Amino acid sequence: MSRRQVLSLLPAAGLLAVASPSRAAVGIDHARLLANTVAIFAGTPDVNTRPEVAGKLAAILGTARQRLAAMDQAGEGELFAGLRLGTDDANLRLAFQYLYEIALATRTPGSQLIDDLAAQRRVADGLSWLHERHYGDQSAGYYGNWHNWEIGISTHVSRTLVLLADRLREERPDLTATYIASMDAYLRTGKNGDVDLDSRFHTGANLADITANRILQGALTGDDARVGKAISDQATVFATIDPYNLRHGVTDGYYRDGSFIQHHSVAYTGSYGRILLTRVVQTLKMLQGATDDGGADLASVVYRWIADGFAPLIFEGWMMEIVKGRAVSRTATGYADVGVIVEAIADLADHVEAGDALALKKYVKHLPAADTAAFVSPVSIAGYAAIRADSAIPAADLNPPERCVAFNAMDRTVHRRPGYAFALARSSDRISKYEYMNGENLMPWFQGDGAHYLYLAGEDQREVYGVDYYTAVSPYRLAGITAPVEERRTVPELYGRFWYDNPGHPLNFTSSSESQNTYVYFPRGGNAFSGGATLGAYGAAGMVQSDDAAYTAKQADILPDDFVAYRNARATRSWFMLDDEIVVLAAGVSGQGGRAAVTTVDSRIAAPGDAIALTGEGWKGGAWQAGDTAPPRWLRYANGTRGTAVGYAFLTRQPVGAGLETVTRSRRAVRTANPDTSVTKNVFTASVTHPATGDVPALAYALVPNATEARLRGYADGPLTVLANNRHVQAIKHETLDIVAANVFADGPRHAGRLLIDGPASVIVQSGERTTVALSDPTMRRDRVSVVVHGAPLRLGTADEGVTVRRVPGGTLIQATTRHAHGRTFTATLR
């Protein structure tokens, strides 16, 4: 293994050796650290003369002038006009942000406010005013969201103190120390005013934010110990999470398979993951030349995050929905998400080895041009522009053209081909079904129950996904899910506030309690089976659908009487991801409790004016039309305006409801803080109803991206065969690819074509000149998984460590030791 690969797998102890407090505290150049920080946010005289930075400079100046005008217009009891303080912690955070934005303009070379003494004094006066009236009193503070008090406010204050360090040292020598003492006092989820690595709040992106602030605070006061400990604490976020040997009980962070988790059980690469990425790269820039260790080892770890964690989740410059948690309900787009990541990638290229740096620069050129107006740093804008303009750097994806990635540690799968990408969201007793919080993502109930997102090449994803998808599409009809037929109410509708409040109950339900997390904000499922295997660029995934933790606890009389919990539908689900199609199987489907259930084959949105055509054919060859009750053999959705299409080849016979509906709904329906903007979309839905009588317990179909009608007709004669589809086994065969893929959900042995699989497992076998076998344990609980390939005996060619092969009567036994593999795929090649 390369040194870089070794580093990506290092436990926390190894990384702490890279940045221990004693080592980090040696040779710290505080002045250089502060100068680096100013350059990050304000730019430099050389950089700020570049034309591509002009827009950023104008934005910095324009924002500062707006804030100064708001100060001029402030009324009684206000620092900024219209920003009422005293009961709203978000407004207090904004007040500190506005002061930072004024201070930034006074330190930005090229700004008309550069070194403006009056503006800087107004900022200092504002800091003093806020501390005296709204921040300094510890007994009065800390209402609302903990994040504002421990991270949001401290971030703006720390950066403002850095920007005005010289001015404050001359004119307000006590202000910096006063604020640092208060920021320490507000770090209430820590220990003794410092980071507590055992705190559930001090993990992942949150920890990176807190420690970055404390590095700046230490540099301002020349406190080597503070800076050293903050660097050491932040170094823990670089450690690959080993779920079988947790340090400080932390499950938040990056896993061996590229997964990223925050909030203990939420798949979060696209939101908290990018925040963490931004912060650690900024820290590398802050420390450059200011410490003896340049951080190259840690930068190499971050490179792996990009290549294995982020790149698979970015499709043509769009961050996939499956890893954004509650952020899917925000109006910022997936393109804007990637813009933040691109800035970090361009910066990281200056800190890694030459080969990795070139790969990152190629990837920057491969991605669509980013909106640099959203970049934080003028220096980053200049660096990014230089990369894009360098003709010696060819564009190249970090992903191979064909790739299937099993992010089993966070119950996600991404399947990529040149014309499309398929993203799948699952859940389990390890990973949350969804995330709701603070009035965001109000109707999330089925987002982790097999919801899929099929991204087509050349599409403007803002027109088919993003906040408008969740706004226009019914939460009970998200693409890919099986949901019971019922109506649910949002948390604010149920309880009249953003959370369930019951501090007097033994479970202590408050806005940020663990019980709130467990049962309201991001409940996990009750199923162990969620995962799959990959064989090269092919993949299999399965899931047993379950109730969430809240419903299970309610049935056990653990929760209060007025706590509302909803029962889920039941289904055993499989997805087999090939070249031209994704085959979906569902069995054992039931709405439970006398309810029907609905499986949504697909839901897609389009602009009202787009030319949408729905075509299809029945099993007897006649044309299908919307409203037909006869089972279709295939359907095709085509957007003529955008030149895209998706086909649906049905492998079982059942009625399918499919049609178009014009939907108008406010974006506020999915997030209370969204603007009350109405969205009108043409919504296509294809679904199968499972009556409460149990008449349609199973179905099978193939999603066919970019399908033509001719191709869909071809499925009548192959190449797909369903080998099994029940609660115990789901398996398919693809004749052309010579692939048999199966998920076994029950104790074995179980048959799937010529395979005999022992107990719960996911298996893919591809035959040909050689036979390749891939297998995994989706339950993550088994010590070993085995499969017998019937037929002529095969000899071992190559195999992963932990795989054994031997002949048995009637075939060849392949066995993998899966103990503590956390769902990883094991592969053997046989002759």
Short mmCIF file of N, CA, C and O in Angstrom, two decimals, residues 583-587 599 601 617-619 630-634 648-656 688 690 695-702 715 720-726 731-732:
data_model
loop_
_atom_site.label_atom_id
_atom_site.label_comp_id
_atom_site.label_asym_id
_atom_site.label_seq_id
_atom_site.Cartn_x
_atom_site.Cartn_y
_atom_site.Cartn_z
N VAL A 583 -32.18 -3.07 -12.08
CA VAL A 583 -33.30 -3.98 -11.86
C VAL A 583 -33.75 -3.86 -10.40
O VAL A 583 -32.92 -3.96 -9.49
N VAL A 584 -35.05 -3.67 -10.21
CA VAL A 584 -35.61 -3.45 -8.87
C VAL A 584 -36.61 -4.57 -8.56
O VAL A 584 -37.50 -4.85 -9.37
N LEU A 585 -36.43 -5.20 -7.42
CA LEU A 585 -37.35 -6.25 -6.97
C LEU A 585 -37.93 -5.84 -5.62
O LEU A 585 -37.23 -5.28 -4.77
N ALA A 586 -39.20 -6.16 -5.43
CA ALA A 586 -39.86 -5.94 -4.14
C ALA A 586 -40.72 -7.15 -3.85
O ALA A 586 -41.41 -7.68 -4.73
N ALA A 587 -40.67 -7.61 -2.60
CA ALA A 587 -41.46 -8.78 -2.20
C ALA A 587 -41.95 -8.58 -0.77
O ALA A 587 -41.42 -7.75 -0.02
N THR A 599 -45.94 1.29 -4.14
CA THR A 599 -44.54 1.37 -4.56
C THR A 599 -44.45 2.33 -5.73
O THR A 599 -45.12 2.13 -6.75
N VAL A 601 -42.62 3.53 -8.76
CA VAL A 601 -41.58 3.11 -9.71
C VAL A 601 -40.67 4.29 -10.03
O VAL A 601 -39.45 4.16 -10.06
N GLU A 617 -46.54 -0.09 -23.84
CA GLU A 617 -47.06 -1.23 -24.57
C GLU A 617 -47.53 -2.28 -23.58
O GLU A 617 -46.90 -2.48 -22.52
N GLY A 618 -48.64 -2.95 -23.90
CA GLY A 618 -49.16 -4.00 -23.04
C GLY A 618 -48.45 -5.32 -23.30
O GLY A 618 -47.66 -5.46 -24.23
N TRP A 619 -48.74 -6.29 -22.46
CA TRP A 619 -48.10 -7.60 -22.59
C TRP A 619 -48.53 -8.33 -23.86
O TRP A 619 -47.82 -9.22 -24.33
N ALA A 630 -54.88 -2.44 -17.67
CA ALA A 630 -54.14 -3.65 -18.04
C ALA A 630 -52.66 -3.45 -17.74
O ALA A 630 -52.11 -2.35 -17.94
N PRO A 631 -51.97 -4.48 -17.25
CA PRO A 631 -50.55 -4.34 -16.93
C PRO A 631 -49.71 -3.98 -18.16
O PRO A 631 -49.86 -4.61 -19.21
N PRO A 632 -48.83 -3.02 -18.07
CA PRO A 632 -47.95 -2.70 -19.19
C PRO A 632 -46.70 -3.58 -19.17
O PRO A 632 -46.22 -3.97 -18.11
N ARG A 633 -46.19 -3.87 -20.35
CA ARG A 633 -44.89 -4.53 -20.43
C ARG A 633 -43.77 -3.50 -20.26
O ARG A 633 -42.75 -3.79 -19.66
N TRP A 634 -44.00 -2.32 -20.82
CA TRP A 634 -43.02 -1.25 -20.64
C TRP A 634 -43.71 0.11 -20.75
O TRP A 634 -44.76 0.26 -21.37
N TYR A 648 -39.16 2.04 -18.43
CA TYR A 648 -39.50 1.15 -17.32
C TYR A 648 -39.97 -0.17 -17.92
O TYR A 648 -41.04 -0.24 -18.53
N ALA A 649 -39.12 -1.19 -17.81
CA ALA A 649 -39.44 -2.51 -18.35
C ALA A 649 -39.94 -3.39 -17.20
O ALA A 649 -39.17 -3.68 -16.28
N PHE A 650 -41.18 -3.82 -17.27
CA PHE A 650 -41.76 -4.59 -16.17
C PHE A 650 -41.53 -6.07 -16.40
O PHE A 650 -41.78 -6.60 -17.49
N LEU A 651 -41.04 -6.72 -15.37
CA LEU A 651 -40.72 -8.14 -15.45
C LEU A 651 -41.78 -8.99 -14.77
O LEU A 651 -41.70 -10.21 -14.80
N THR A 652 -42.75 -8.34 -14.16
CA THR A 652 -43.92 -9.02 -13.60
C THR A 652 -45.16 -8.27 -14.06
O THR A 652 -45.09 -7.08 -14.39
N ARG A 653 -46.29 -8.96 -14.07
CA ARG A 653 -47.52 -8.36 -14.57
C ARG A 653 -48.36 -7.83 -13.42
O ARG A 653 -48.80 -8.60 -12.56
N GLN A 654 -48.56 -6.52 -13.41
CA GLN A 654 -49.46 -5.90 -12.45
C GLN A 654 -49.89 -4.54 -13.01
O GLN A 654 -49.16 -3.93 -13.80
N PRO A 655 -51.06 -4.07 -12.62
CA PRO A 655 -51.48 -2.74 -13.07
C PRO A 655 -50.50 -1.68 -12.58
O PRO A 655 -49.96 -1.77 -11.47
N VAL A 656 -50.26 -0.70 -13.42
CA VAL A 656 -49.37 0.41 -13.08
C VAL A 656 -50.11 1.71 -13.33
O VAL A 656 -50.61 1.94 -14.44
N VAL A 688 -47.28 1.40 -8.33
CA VAL A 688 -48.02 0.14 -8.22
C VAL A 688 -48.67 0.09 -6.85
O VAL A 688 -47.99 0.30 -5.83
N HIS A 690 -50.44 -1.88 -3.80
CA HIS A 690 -50.52 -3.18 -3.15
C HIS A 690 -51.73 -3.16 -2.22
O HIS A 690 -51.66 -2.58 -1.13
N ASP A 695 -53.04 -8.73 -2.63
CA ASP A 695 -53.11 -9.27 -4.00
C ASP A 695 -51.83 -9.05 -4.79
O ASP A 695 -51.56 -9.79 -5.74
N VAL A 696 -51.05 -8.02 -4.46
CA VAL A 696 -49.82 -7.74 -5.21
C VAL A 696 -48.67 -7.69 -4.23
O VAL A 696 -48.16 -6.62 -3.89
N PRO A 697 -48.20 -8.85 -3.75
CA PRO A 697 -47.15 -8.84 -2.73
C PRO A 697 -45.75 -8.64 -3.30
O PRO A 697 -44.82 -8.38 -2.55
N ALA A 698 -45.59 -8.79 -4.62
CA ALA A 698 -44.25 -8.71 -5.21
C ALA A 698 -44.32 -8.08 -6.59
O ALA A 698 -45.35 -8.13 -7.28
N LEU A 699 -43.22 -7.48 -7.00
CA LEU A 699 -43.11 -6.96 -8.35
C LEU A 699 -41.64 -6.84 -8.72
O LEU A 699 -40.76 -6.85 -7.84
N ALA A 700 -41.37 -6.74 -10.03
CA ALA A 700 -40.01 -6.60 -10.53
C ALA A 700 -40.05 -5.76 -11.80
O ALA A 700 -40.95 -5.93 -12.64
N TYR A 701 -39.09 -4.86 -11.90
CA TYR A 701 -39.02 -4.00 -13.07
C TYR A 701 -37.59 -3.51 -13.24
O TYR A 701 -36.75 -3.64 -12.32
N ALA A 702 -37.31 -2.96 -14.41
CA ALA A 702 -36.00 -2.40 -14.68
C ALA A 702 -36.14 -0.93 -15.04
O ALA A 702 -36.98 -0.57 -15.88
N TYR A 715 -36.83 -6.07 -24.28
CA TYR A 715 -36.83 -6.81 -23.01
C TYR A 715 -37.84 -7.95 -23.00
O TYR A 715 -37.81 -8.80 -22.11
N LEU A 720 -32.96 -10.14 -19.31
CA LEU A 720 -33.15 -10.25 -17.86
C LEU A 720 -34.08 -11.38 -17.49
O LEU A 720 -35.13 -11.58 -18.10
N THR A 721 -33.70 -12.12 -16.45
CA THR A 721 -34.55 -13.16 -15.88
C THR A 721 -34.57 -12.99 -14.37
O THR A 721 -33.52 -12.82 -13.73
N VAL A 722 -35.78 -13.03 -13.80
CA VAL A 722 -35.90 -13.01 -12.35
C VAL A 722 -35.82 -14.45 -11.86
O VAL A 722 -36.67 -15.28 -12.17
N LEU A 723 -34.79 -14.77 -11.10
CA LEU A 723 -34.58 -16.13 -10.61
C LEU A 723 -35.37 -16.40 -9.33
O LEU A 723 -35.79 -17.54 -9.08
N ALA A 724 -35.54 -15.38 -8.51
CA ALA A 724 -36.28 -15.53 -7.26
C ALA A 724 -36.71 -14.15 -6.81
O ALA A 724 -35.99 -13.16 -7.00
N ASN A 725 -37.90 -14.08 -6.20
CA ASN A 725 -38.38 -12.79 -5.68
C ASN A 725 -39.37 -13.05 -4.56
O ASN A 725 -40.58 -13.08 -4.77
N ASN A 726 -38.85 -13.25 -3.36
CA ASN A 726 -39.69 -13.46 -2.19
C ASN A 726 -38.98 -12.88 -0.97
O ASN A 726 -37.93 -12.27 -1.10
N ALA A 731 -33.21 -12.54 -6.68
CA ALA A 731 -32.07 -12.81 -7.56
C ALA A 731 -32.47 -12.61 -9.00
O ALA A 731 -33.61 -12.84 -9.39
N ILE A 732 -31.48 -12.19 -9.81
CA ILE A 732 -31.70 -12.01 -11.25
C ILE A 732 -30.52 -12.57 -12.02
O ILE A 732 -29.43 -12.78 -11.46
#
